mmCIF file of C-alpha atoms in Angstrom:
data_model
loop_
_atom_site.group_PDB
_atom_site.id
_atom_site.type_symbol
_atom_site.label_atom_id
_atom_site.label_comp_id
_atom_site.label_asym_id
_atom_site.label_seq_id
_atom_site.Cartn_x
_atom_site.Cartn_y
_atom_site.Cartn_z
ATOM 1 C CA TYR H 1 -25.999 35.614 120.477
ATOM 2 C CA ASP H 2 -24.026 38.728 119.519
ATOM 3 C CA CYS H 3 -21.410 36.796 117.564
ATOM 4 C CA GLY H 4 -20.805 35.558 114.029
ATOM 5 C CA GLY H 5 -19.337 36.668 110.739
ATOM 6 C CA HIS H 6 -21.333 39.885 110.364
ATOM 7 C CA PHE H 7 -20.157 41.097 113.808
ATOM 8 C CA PHE H 8 -16.557 40.015 113.309
ATOM 9 C CA LEU H 9 -16.316 41.639 109.885
ATOM 10 C CA PRO H 10 -19.080 44.236 109.394
ATOM 11 C CA SER H 11 -20.475 44.074 105.875
ATOM 12 C CA TYR H 12 -23.469 45.047 103.789
ATOM 13 C CA LEU H 13 -26.537 42.855 103.635
ATOM 14 C CA MET H 14 -26.603 43.255 99.842
ATOM 15 C CA ARG H 15 -23.758 43.812 97.388
ATOM 16 C CA THR H 16 -25.242 46.770 95.546
ATOM 17 C CA HIS H 17 -22.041 47.783 93.707
ATOM 18 C CA GLY H 18 -22.554 51.450 94.544
ATOM 19 C CA SER H 19 -26.191 51.623 93.411
ATOM 20 C CA ARG H 20 -27.657 54.282 95.692
ATOM 21 C CA GLN H 21 -31.194 53.416 94.609
ATOM 22 C CA GLN H 22 -30.767 49.765 95.565
ATOM 23 C CA GLN H 23 -29.095 50.657 98.875
ATOM 24 C CA ASP H 24 -31.990 52.968 99.752
ATOM 25 C CA ALA H 25 -34.530 50.278 98.881
ATOM 26 C CA VAL H 26 -32.852 47.800 101.244
ATOM 27 C CA GLU H 27 -32.564 50.358 104.043
ATOM 28 C CA ASP H 28 -36.184 51.498 103.650
ATOM 29 C CA ALA H 29 -37.674 47.993 103.584
ATOM 30 C CA PRO H 30 -39.863 47.352 106.674
ATOM 31 C CA PRO H 31 -38.372 44.947 109.270
ATOM 32 C CA SER H 32 -41.268 42.522 108.852
ATOM 33 C CA GLN H 33 -40.432 42.185 105.162
ATOM 34 C CA MET H 34 -36.743 41.556 105.881
ATOM 35 C CA GLN H 35 -37.231 38.985 108.637
ATOM 36 C CA LYS H 36 -37.330 35.964 106.326
ATOM 37 C CA ILE H 37 -34.157 37.165 104.607
ATOM 38 C CA TYR H 38 -32.377 37.456 107.948
ATOM 39 C CA GLU H 39 -33.548 33.976 108.912
ATOM 40 C CA ALA H 40 -32.366 32.519 105.593
ATOM 41 C CA LEU H 41 -28.930 34.125 105.924
ATOM 42 C CA ASP H 42 -28.687 32.948 109.544
ATOM 43 C CA THR H 43 -29.512 29.396 108.435
ATOM 44 C CA LEU H 44 -26.815 29.468 105.766
ATOM 45 C CA GLY H 45 -24.313 31.065 108.129
ATOM 46 C CA SER H 46 -24.941 28.514 110.881
ATOM 47 C CA THR H 47 -24.372 25.508 108.604
ATOM 48 C CA LYS H 48 -21.150 23.824 109.704
ATOM 49 C CA TRP H 49 -18.630 22.726 107.066
ATOM 50 C CA ARG H 50 -15.352 20.823 107.203
ATOM 51 C CA VAL H 51 -12.510 19.792 104.900
ATOM 52 C CA ASN H 52 -12.742 16.385 103.232
ATOM 53 C CA LYS H 53 -9.252 15.135 104.100
ATOM 54 C CA ARG H 54 -9.235 12.260 101.602
ATOM 55 C CA LEU H 55 -10.036 14.646 98.776
ATOM 56 C CA LEU H 56 -7.512 17.184 99.998
ATOM 57 C CA ASN H 57 -4.779 14.523 100.015
ATOM 58 C CA VAL H 58 -5.571 13.672 96.387
ATOM 59 C CA VAL H 59 -5.517 17.353 95.413
ATOM 60 C CA GLU H 60 -2.206 17.903 97.212
ATOM 61 C CA SER H 61 -0.656 14.898 95.441
ATOM 62 C CA ILE H 62 -1.735 16.167 92.025
ATOM 63 C CA TRP H 63 -0.580 19.698 92.817
ATOM 64 C CA ALA H 64 2.806 18.495 94.101
ATOM 65 C CA ALA H 65 3.276 16.492 90.887
ATOM 66 C CA GLY H 66 2.759 19.563 88.715
ATOM 67 C CA GLY H 67 -1.015 19.760 88.331
ATOM 68 C CA ASP H 68 -2.456 19.794 84.803
ATOM 69 C CA ILE H 69 -5.115 17.139 85.497
ATOM 70 C CA ALA H 70 -8.616 17.230 86.984
ATOM 71 C CA GLY H 71 -8.935 20.881 86.023
ATOM 72 C CA LEU H 72 -5.882 21.979 88.019
ATOM 73 C CA VAL H 73 -3.661 24.409 86.153
ATOM 74 C CA ASN H 74 -0.221 23.327 84.942
ATOM 75 C CA ARG H 75 2.478 24.555 87.320
ATOM 76 C CA GLN H 76 4.942 24.930 84.442
ATOM 77 C CA ASP H 77 5.024 28.011 82.229
ATOM 78 C CA VAL H 78 4.564 27.834 78.481
ATOM 79 C CA SER H 79 7.974 28.013 76.798
ATOM 80 C CA ILE H 80 8.845 31.255 74.995
ATOM 81 C CA PRO H 81 9.582 30.481 71.320
ATOM 82 C CA ASP H 82 13.068 31.156 69.950
ATOM 83 C CA LEU H 83 13.747 33.276 66.873
ATOM 84 C CA ASN H 84 15.471 31.199 64.208
ATOM 85 C CA SER H 85 15.038 33.400 61.162
ATOM 86 C CA GLU H 86 15.901 36.831 59.803
ATOM 87 C CA ASP H 87 12.875 36.945 57.514
ATOM 88 C CA SER H 88 10.688 39.969 58.372
ATOM 89 C CA SER H 89 7.389 38.078 58.117
ATOM 90 C CA GLU H 90 8.672 35.295 60.362
ATOM 91 C CA ILE H 91 10.025 37.866 62.846
ATOM 92 C CA LYS H 92 6.576 39.466 62.947
ATOM 93 C CA GLU H 93 4.969 36.080 63.564
ATOM 94 C CA TRP H 94 7.588 35.298 66.245
ATOM 95 C CA ARG H 95 6.839 38.544 68.094
ATOM 96 C CA TRP H 96 3.155 37.695 68.071
ATOM 97 C CA SER H 97 3.906 34.207 69.417
ATOM 98 C CA VAL H 98 6.065 35.669 72.199
ATOM 99 C CA ARG H 99 3.305 38.084 73.238
ATOM 100 C CA LYS H 100 0.797 35.263 73.195
ATOM 101 C CA ALA H 101 3.035 32.972 75.292
ATOM 102 C CA LYS H 102 3.742 35.722 77.834
ATOM 103 C CA LYS H 103 0.037 36.503 78.139
ATOM 104 C CA MET H 104 -0.705 32.823 78.687
ATOM 105 C CA ASN H 105 1.987 32.607 81.363
ATOM 106 C CA GLN H 106 0.470 35.602 83.145
ATOM 107 C CA GLU H 107 -2.906 33.864 83.141
ATOM 108 C CA LEU H 108 -1.334 30.622 84.384
ATOM 109 C CA HIS H 109 0.384 32.518 87.199
ATOM 110 C CA SER H 110 -2.927 34.069 88.222
ATOM 111 C CA GLN H 111 -4.638 30.665 88.244
ATOM 112 C CA ARG H 112 -1.814 29.143 90.310
ATOM 113 C CA CYS H 113 -2.130 31.945 92.858
ATOM 114 C CA ASP H 114 -5.864 31.300 93.049
ATOM 115 C CA ILE H 115 -5.333 27.596 93.776
ATOM 116 C CA GLU H 116 -2.667 28.375 96.382
ATOM 117 C CA LEU H 117 -5.063 30.758 98.121
ATOM 118 C CA LYS H 118 -7.723 28.051 98.208
ATOM 119 C CA LEU H 119 -5.306 25.457 99.562
ATOM 120 C CA SER H 120 -3.085 27.492 101.875
ATOM 121 C CA VAL H 121 -5.475 30.122 103.242
ATOM 122 C CA VAL H 122 -8.319 27.720 104.028
ATOM 123 C CA ALA H 123 -7.911 24.011 103.246
ATOM 124 C CA ARG H 124 -4.547 23.361 104.907
ATOM 125 C CA ARG H 125 -5.294 25.595 107.882
ATOM 126 C CA MET H 126 -8.759 24.195 108.490
ATOM 127 C CA LYS H 127 -8.271 20.517 107.658
ATOM 128 C CA ASP H 128 -8.018 19.459 111.319
ATOM 129 C CA GLU H 129 -10.882 21.651 112.525
ATOM 130 C CA GLU H 130 -14.099 19.984 113.612
ATOM 131 C CA GLY H 131 -16.036 22.525 111.580
ATOM 132 C CA PHE H 132 -16.268 26.114 110.407
ATOM 133 C CA TYR H 133 -18.914 28.461 109.053
ATOM 134 C CA TYR H 134 -19.496 30.745 106.081
ATOM 135 C CA PRO H 135 -21.353 34.021 106.668
ATOM 136 C CA HIS H 136 -23.472 34.937 103.640
ATOM 137 C CA ASN H 137 -24.891 38.071 102.088
ATOM 138 C CA LEU H 138 -26.907 38.835 98.954
ATOM 139 C CA ASP H 139 -25.773 39.852 95.497
ATOM 140 C CA PHE H 140 -27.636 42.558 93.554
ATOM 141 C CA ARG H 141 -30.207 39.983 92.353
ATOM 142 C CA GLY H 142 -30.991 38.766 95.858
ATOM 143 C CA ARG H 143 -29.044 35.506 95.616
ATOM 144 C CA ALA H 144 -27.154 34.481 98.757
ATOM 145 C CA TYR H 145 -23.419 33.802 98.462
ATOM 146 C CA PRO H 146 -20.633 33.155 101.007
ATOM 147 C CA MET H 147 -18.711 36.299 101.914
ATOM 148 C CA HIS H 148 -15.417 34.377 101.935
ATOM 149 C CA PRO H 149 -14.045 34.620 98.373
ATOM 150 C CA HIS H 150 -11.605 31.735 98.088
ATOM 151 C CA LEU H 151 -12.654 28.265 99.209
ATOM 152 C CA ASN H 152 -16.436 28.012 99.488
ATOM 153 C CA HIS H 153 -19.184 25.559 98.624
ATOM 154 C CA LEU H 154 -20.538 27.603 95.683
ATOM 155 C CA SER H 155 -17.194 27.940 93.925
ATOM 156 C CA SER H 156 -15.351 25.621 91.520
ATOM 157 C CA ASP H 157 -15.320 21.833 91.363
ATOM 158 C CA LEU H 158 -12.074 21.868 93.357
ATOM 159 C CA CYS H 159 -13.725 23.796 96.210
ATOM 160 C CA ARG H 160 -16.924 21.766 96.184
ATOM 161 C CA GLY H 161 -14.938 18.536 96.207
ATOM 162 C CA ILE H 162 -12.802 19.559 99.175
ATOM 163 C CA LEU H 163 -15.723 20.773 101.317
ATOM 164 C CA GLU H 164 -18.369 18.648 103.019
ATOM 165 C CA PHE H 165 -20.921 18.998 105.804
ATOM 166 C CA ALA H 166 -19.345 18.679 109.250
ATOM 167 C CA GLU H 167 -22.484 17.029 110.607
ATOM 168 C CA GLY H 168 -23.230 13.806 108.762
ATOM 169 C CA ARG H 169 -26.576 12.022 108.447
ATOM 170 C CA PRO H 170 -27.555 8.408 107.712
ATOM 171 C CA LEU H 171 -28.318 8.135 104.017
ATOM 172 C CA GLY H 172 -31.569 6.233 104.292
ATOM 173 C CA LYS H 173 -33.249 4.710 101.246
ATOM 174 C CA SER H 174 -33.991 8.056 99.598
ATOM 175 C CA GLY H 175 -30.512 9.405 100.312
ATOM 176 C CA LEU H 176 -28.828 6.367 98.784
ATOM 177 C CA ARG H 177 -30.851 6.822 95.602
ATOM 178 C CA TRP H 178 -30.003 10.520 95.430
ATOM 179 C CA LEU H 179 -26.328 9.811 96.032
ATOM 180 C CA ARG H 180 -26.323 7.678 92.882
ATOM 181 C CA ILE H 181 -28.216 10.303 90.890
ATOM 182 C CA HIS H 182 -25.817 12.952 92.186
ATOM 183 C CA LEU H 183 -22.816 10.928 91.015
ATOM 184 C CA ALA H 184 -24.349 10.553 87.544
ATOM 185 C CA ASN H 185 -25.018 14.299 87.392
ATOM 186 C CA LEU H 186 -21.407 15.047 88.318
ATOM 187 C CA TYR H 187 -20.098 12.698 85.654
ATOM 188 C CA GLY H 188 -21.842 14.805 83.018
ATOM 189 C CA SER H 189 -21.164 14.168 79.314
ATOM 190 C CA GLY H 190 -24.907 13.981 78.697
ATOM 191 C CA VAL H 191 -25.564 11.472 81.489
ATOM 192 C CA GLU H 192 -27.137 14.234 83.596
ATOM 193 C CA LYS H 193 -29.783 14.693 80.879
ATOM 194 C CA LEU H 194 -31.009 11.097 81.107
ATOM 195 C CA SER H 195 -34.111 10.160 83.061
ATOM 196 C CA TYR H 196 -33.609 9.260 86.724
ATOM 197 C CA ASP H 197 -33.804 5.578 85.824
ATOM 198 C CA GLY H 198 -31.221 6.131 83.091
ATOM 199 C CA ARG H 199 -28.849 7.822 85.514
ATOM 200 C CA LEU H 200 -29.276 5.075 88.091
ATOM 201 C CA ALA H 201 -28.569 2.487 85.386
ATOM 202 C CA PHE H 202 -25.408 4.379 84.370
ATOM 203 C CA VAL H 203 -24.071 4.239 87.929
ATOM 204 C CA GLU H 204 -24.952 0.567 88.261
ATOM 205 C CA SER H 205 -23.040 -0.235 85.064
ATOM 206 C CA HIS H 206 -19.907 1.523 86.399
ATOM 207 C CA ILE H 207 -19.765 0.100 89.918
ATOM 208 C CA SER H 208 -16.317 -1.459 89.421
ATOM 209 C CA GLU H 209 -14.873 1.851 88.144
ATOM 210 C CA ILE H 210 -16.468 3.718 91.055
ATOM 211 C CA ILE H 211 -14.937 1.379 93.642
ATOM 212 C CA ASP H 212 -11.547 1.516 91.907
ATOM 213 C CA SER H 213 -11.686 5.329 91.891
ATOM 214 C CA ALA H 214 -12.479 5.398 95.613
ATOM 215 C CA ASP H 215 -9.844 2.850 96.630
ATOM 216 C CA ASN H 216 -7.016 3.997 94.380
ATOM 217 C CA PRO H 217 -7.780 7.416 92.877
ATOM 218 C CA LEU H 218 -4.311 8.084 91.437
ATOM 219 C CA GLY H 219 -2.900 4.589 91.018
ATOM 220 C CA GLY H 220 -5.963 2.897 89.541
ATOM 221 C CA ASN H 221 -7.705 3.379 86.209
ATOM 222 C CA ARG H 222 -8.675 6.958 87.149
ATOM 223 C CA TRP H 223 -12.236 6.714 85.874
ATOM 224 C CA TRP H 224 -13.228 9.720 88.003
ATOM 225 C CA LEU H 225 -10.930 11.936 85.918
ATOM 226 C CA THR H 226 -13.226 11.444 82.911
ATOM 227 C CA ALA H 227 -16.051 13.232 84.751
ATOM 228 C CA GLU H 228 -16.934 16.847 84.007
ATOM 229 C CA ASP H 229 -16.664 17.614 87.745
ATOM 230 C CA PRO H 230 -13.859 15.224 88.708
ATOM 231 C CA PHE H 231 -13.220 16.153 92.349
ATOM 232 C CA GLN H 232 -16.896 16.155 93.263
ATOM 233 C CA CYS H 233 -17.286 12.904 91.351
ATOM 234 C CA LEU H 234 -14.427 11.361 93.346
ATOM 235 C CA ALA H 235 -16.025 12.464 96.630
ATOM 236 C CA ALA H 236 -19.279 10.817 95.540
ATOM 237 C CA CYS H 237 -17.388 7.662 94.470
ATOM 238 C CA ILE H 238 -15.799 7.421 97.934
ATOM 239 C CA ASN H 239 -19.151 7.844 99.673
ATOM 240 C CA LEU H 240 -20.936 5.364 97.398
ATOM 241 C CA ALA H 241 -18.102 2.837 97.754
ATOM 242 C CA GLU H 242 -18.622 2.962 101.526
ATOM 243 C CA THR H 243 -22.268 2.027 101.085
ATOM 244 C CA LEU H 244 -21.434 -0.798 98.672
ATOM 245 C CA LYS H 245 -19.046 -2.323 101.205
ATOM 246 C CA SER H 246 -21.476 -1.937 104.104
ATOM 247 C CA SER H 247 -23.858 -4.662 105.263
ATOM 248 C CA SER H 248 -26.370 -1.881 105.973
ATOM 249 C CA PRO H 249 -25.899 0.725 103.222
ATOM 250 C CA HIS H 250 -28.890 2.822 104.281
ATOM 251 C CA THR H 251 -27.280 3.522 107.668
ATOM 252 C CA VAL H 252 -23.951 4.756 106.261
ATOM 253 C CA ILE H 253 -23.247 8.302 107.453
ATOM 254 C CA SER H 254 -22.870 10.785 104.614
ATOM 255 C CA HIS H 255 -21.345 14.259 104.806
ATOM 256 C CA LEU H 256 -21.746 14.881 101.088
ATOM 257 C CA PRO H 257 -23.712 17.922 99.860
ATOM 258 C CA VAL H 258 -25.995 17.060 96.940
ATOM 259 C CA HIS H 259 -26.040 20.244 94.882
ATOM 260 C CA GLN H 260 -29.154 20.987 92.857
ATOM 261 C CA ASP H 261 -29.512 23.860 90.441
ATOM 262 C CA GLY H 262 -32.295 25.402 88.426
ATOM 263 C CA SER H 263 -32.354 25.290 84.632
ATOM 264 C CA CYS H 264 -31.412 28.775 83.470
ATOM 265 C CA ASN H 265 -33.218 30.574 86.299
ATOM 266 C CA GLY H 266 -33.514 33.915 84.520
ATOM 267 C CA LEU H 267 -35.406 32.421 81.587
ATOM 268 C CA GLN H 268 -37.512 30.395 84.036
ATOM 269 C CA HIS H 269 -38.728 33.661 85.555
ATOM 270 C CA TYR H 270 -39.545 35.124 82.151
ATOM 271 C CA ALA H 271 -41.394 31.973 81.079
ATOM 272 C CA ALA H 272 -43.440 32.159 84.282
ATOM 273 C CA LEU H 273 -44.117 35.892 83.859
ATOM 274 C CA GLY H 274 -45.329 35.296 80.313
ATOM 275 C CA ARG H 275 -47.297 32.133 81.219
ATOM 276 C CA ASP H 276 -45.671 30.526 78.177
ATOM 277 C CA THR H 277 -45.910 26.728 78.391
ATOM 278 C CA VAL H 278 -43.530 26.135 75.453
ATOM 279 C CA GLU H 279 -40.779 28.248 76.984
ATOM 280 C CA ALA H 280 -41.544 26.763 80.406
ATOM 281 C CA ALA H 281 -40.949 23.265 79.014
ATOM 282 C CA ALA H 282 -37.602 24.372 77.542
ATOM 283 C CA VAL H 283 -36.340 25.353 81.017
ATOM 284 C CA ASN H 284 -37.928 22.491 82.985
ATOM 285 C CA LEU H 285 -40.819 24.347 84.603
ATOM 286 C CA VAL H 286 -43.061 21.634 83.182
ATOM 287 C CA ALA H 287 -42.647 18.037 84.334
ATOM 288 C CA GLY H 288 -41.052 15.695 81.812
ATOM 289 C CA GLU H 289 -39.570 12.212 81.626
ATOM 290 C CA LYS H 290 -36.053 13.638 81.361
ATOM 291 C CA PRO H 291 -34.559 17.142 81.671
ATOM 292 C CA ALA H 292 -34.798 19.586 78.797
ATOM 293 C CA ASP H 293 -31.560 21.382 77.931
ATOM 294 C CA VAL H 294 -31.906 24.745 76.237
ATOM 295 C CA TYR H 295 -28.105 25.115 75.939
ATOM 296 C CA SER H 296 -27.816 21.955 73.852
ATOM 297 C CA GLU H 297 -30.820 22.974 71.761
ATOM 298 C CA ILE H 298 -29.137 26.238 70.832
ATOM 299 C CA ALA H 299 -25.761 24.554 70.253
ATOM 300 C CA THR H 300 -27.343 22.185 67.716
ATOM 301 C CA ARG H 301 -28.297 25.187 65.580
ATOM 302 C CA TYR H 302 -24.740 25.329 64.256
ATOM 303 C CA ALA H 303 -23.287 21.948 65.231
ATOM 304 C CA ASP H 304 -23.226 20.921 61.568
ATOM 305 C CA ILE H 305 -20.899 23.809 60.745
ATOM 306 C CA ILE H 306 -18.591 23.964 63.774
ATOM 307 C CA GLN H 307 -18.210 21.287 66.433
ATOM 308 C CA VAL H 308 -19.368 22.831 69.716
ATOM 309 C CA ASN H 309 -21.021 21.714 72.921
ATOM 310 C CA ARG H 310 -23.468 23.301 75.355
ATOM 311 C CA LYS H 311 -20.688 24.948 77.390
ATOM 312 C CA LEU H 312 -19.873 27.231 74.470
ATOM 313 C CA VAL H 313 -23.268 28.936 74.619
ATOM 314 C CA LYS H 314 -24.170 28.478 78.301
ATOM 315 C CA GLN H 315 -22.810 31.782 79.622
ATOM 316 C CA THR H 316 -24.394 33.766 76.799
ATOM 317 C CA VAL H 317 -27.783 32.115 77.345
ATOM 318 C CA MET H 318 -27.616 32.760 81.095
ATOM 319 C CA THR H 319 -26.637 36.423 80.697
ATOM 320 C CA SER H 320 -29.202 37.064 77.956
ATOM 321 C CA VAL H 321 -31.760 37.872 80.659
ATOM 322 C CA TYR H 322 -29.475 40.672 81.866
ATOM 323 C CA GLY H 323 -29.336 42.214 78.410
ATOM 324 C CA VAL H 324 -26.036 40.863 77.116
ATOM 325 C CA THR H 325 -24.948 42.683 73.947
ATOM 326 C CA PHE H 326 -23.564 41.167 70.760
ATOM 327 C CA VAL H 327 -20.054 42.286 71.749
ATOM 328 C CA GLY H 328 -20.473 40.750 75.204
ATOM 329 C CA ALA H 329 -21.744 37.488 73.710
ATOM 330 C CA ARG H 330 -18.876 37.447 71.207
ATOM 331 C CA GLU H 331 -16.268 37.854 73.962
ATOM 332 C CA GLN H 332 -17.890 35.150 76.112
ATOM 333 C CA ILE H 333 -17.875 32.671 73.239
ATOM 334 C CA LYS H 334 -14.356 33.699 72.226
ATOM 335 C CA ARG H 335 -13.082 32.777 75.694
ATOM 336 C CA ARG H 336 -14.782 29.377 75.507
ATOM 337 C CA LEU H 337 -13.220 28.713 72.082
ATOM 338 C CA GLN H 338 -9.796 29.732 73.403
ATOM 339 C CA GLU H 339 -10.191 27.263 76.263
ATOM 340 C CA LYS H 340 -10.882 24.468 73.786
ATOM 341 C CA GLY H 341 -7.691 25.377 71.916
ATOM 342 C CA HIS H 342 -8.871 24.165 68.505
ATOM 343 C CA ILE H 343 -8.452 27.534 66.742
ATOM 344 C CA SER H 344 -4.963 29.035 66.843
ATOM 345 C CA ASP H 345 -5.442 31.722 64.186
ATOM 346 C CA ASP H 346 -6.696 34.923 65.863
ATOM 347 C CA GLN H 347 -8.603 36.202 62.838
ATOM 348 C CA LEU H 348 -10.384 32.879 62.445
ATOM 349 C CA LEU H 349 -11.099 32.842 66.185
ATOM 350 C CA PHE H 350 -12.676 36.297 65.946
ATOM 351 C CA SER H 351 -14.788 35.310 62.933
ATOM 352 C CA ALA H 352 -15.960 32.094 64.585
ATOM 353 C CA SER H 353 -16.863 34.010 67.754
ATOM 354 C CA CYS H 354 -18.880 36.553 65.781
ATOM 355 C CA TYR H 355 -20.733 33.821 63.922
ATOM 356 C CA ALA H 356 -21.482 31.789 67.049
ATOM 357 C CA ALA H 357 -22.648 34.880 68.958
ATOM 358 C CA ARG H 358 -24.980 35.904 66.144
ATOM 359 C CA VAL H 359 -26.514 32.434 65.819
ATOM 360 C CA THR H 360 -26.862 32.088 69.597
ATOM 361 C CA LEU H 361 -28.682 35.405 69.996
ATOM 362 C CA GLU H 362 -30.902 34.657 66.988
ATOM 363 C CA ALA H 363 -31.774 31.233 68.405
ATOM 364 C CA LEU H 364 -32.579 32.779 71.778
ATOM 365 C CA GLY H 365 -34.900 35.250 70.085
ATOM 366 C CA GLU H 366 -36.703 32.429 68.269
ATOM 367 C CA ILE H 367 -37.000 29.991 71.171
ATOM 368 C CA PHE H 368 -37.825 32.626 73.801
ATOM 369 C CA GLU H 369 -39.851 35.080 71.745
ATOM 370 C CA ALA H 370 -42.301 35.735 74.593
ATOM 371 C CA ALA H 371 -39.445 36.275 77.055
ATOM 372 C CA ARG H 372 -37.919 38.839 74.704
ATOM 373 C CA GLY H 373 -41.254 40.633 74.586
ATOM 374 C CA THR H 374 -41.436 40.714 78.377
ATOM 375 C CA MET H 375 -37.863 42.005 78.610
ATOM 376 C CA CYS H 376 -38.610 44.801 76.142
ATOM 377 C CA TRP H 377 -41.781 45.741 78.038
ATOM 378 C CA LEU H 378 -39.905 45.883 81.348
ATOM 379 C CA GLY H 379 -37.199 47.959 79.682
ATOM 380 C CA ASP H 380 -39.794 50.431 78.406
ATOM 381 C CA CYS H 381 -41.325 50.652 81.888
ATOM 382 C CA ALA H 382 -37.931 51.498 83.373
ATOM 383 C CA LYS H 383 -37.324 54.420 80.988
#
């Protein structure tokens, strides 16, 4: 009583970003209406976490060796190109290359600082603690997030891999099954879109790689590095390997969080508001043998012209429910294309981004026609 994160560091219940109207609405809400929110935030804030030391040791080894694998940024700067010509056109191109290299080095420096904050401010300091807690508050949509900005369980794969529940539980039969499904989901590359039986079969066919990853993560065949979420995948490999070596796998204590996420939550709400069964099926509001994937469906609209995957369009699809503009969509897709590194020419990159943004927004309008209608109606009501 009378202790906790909100007392130690007073903060707002909701991050309203200066919206006076939203602040007033929260303050004027009757206590009876807010009680469930307080209880939910208390539950999240009283959940004890700890550092997964085995994962942290792997991360530290990779980081000490220079990073650049498992999603960790390279600790070396990009080299600045030399000028070896007096030709004016080549000098112009050289200057552009220098600016580009310096910009990249600035971004690399920022990413290195971010990783150091995660490791030094929290992970290294807290690794020997029995447990610690994350106070939460709400964002402007009403979603609960940890108030601590660096290392938390809703952040990157690195953070999620390093953190685990301080209080473990026996897996049981259901937990063992979900641990396998969780590992398949973390591996990604389309495996997460298989049926449950398909995902279980995938794990069963890779048992030797899973055990090798757990026993020798950096000196073995490094199968876990091929996963889309490598650090979380490695944590799951370690936990599953323990069960495979146990004479009573169902009684093995697990500290592993099994993250589950909705399928494009914003469009789920619009499909429900419009009572549209077709749109509901596209975002998994209707039961099916295997998960639908609206991101992949949109990506296939132009896969024959440019080779893309679902990640290219995911951010644009998610932010479409918040009214993302063409310029916003173009910049989102441009960043994804830059990350892939397949297009070095800036003019071509801009053109490809414009094309992909246009096709993505057109596809969204076709697939979620009813949702668009609902959005327009709500917009008219707000005027």
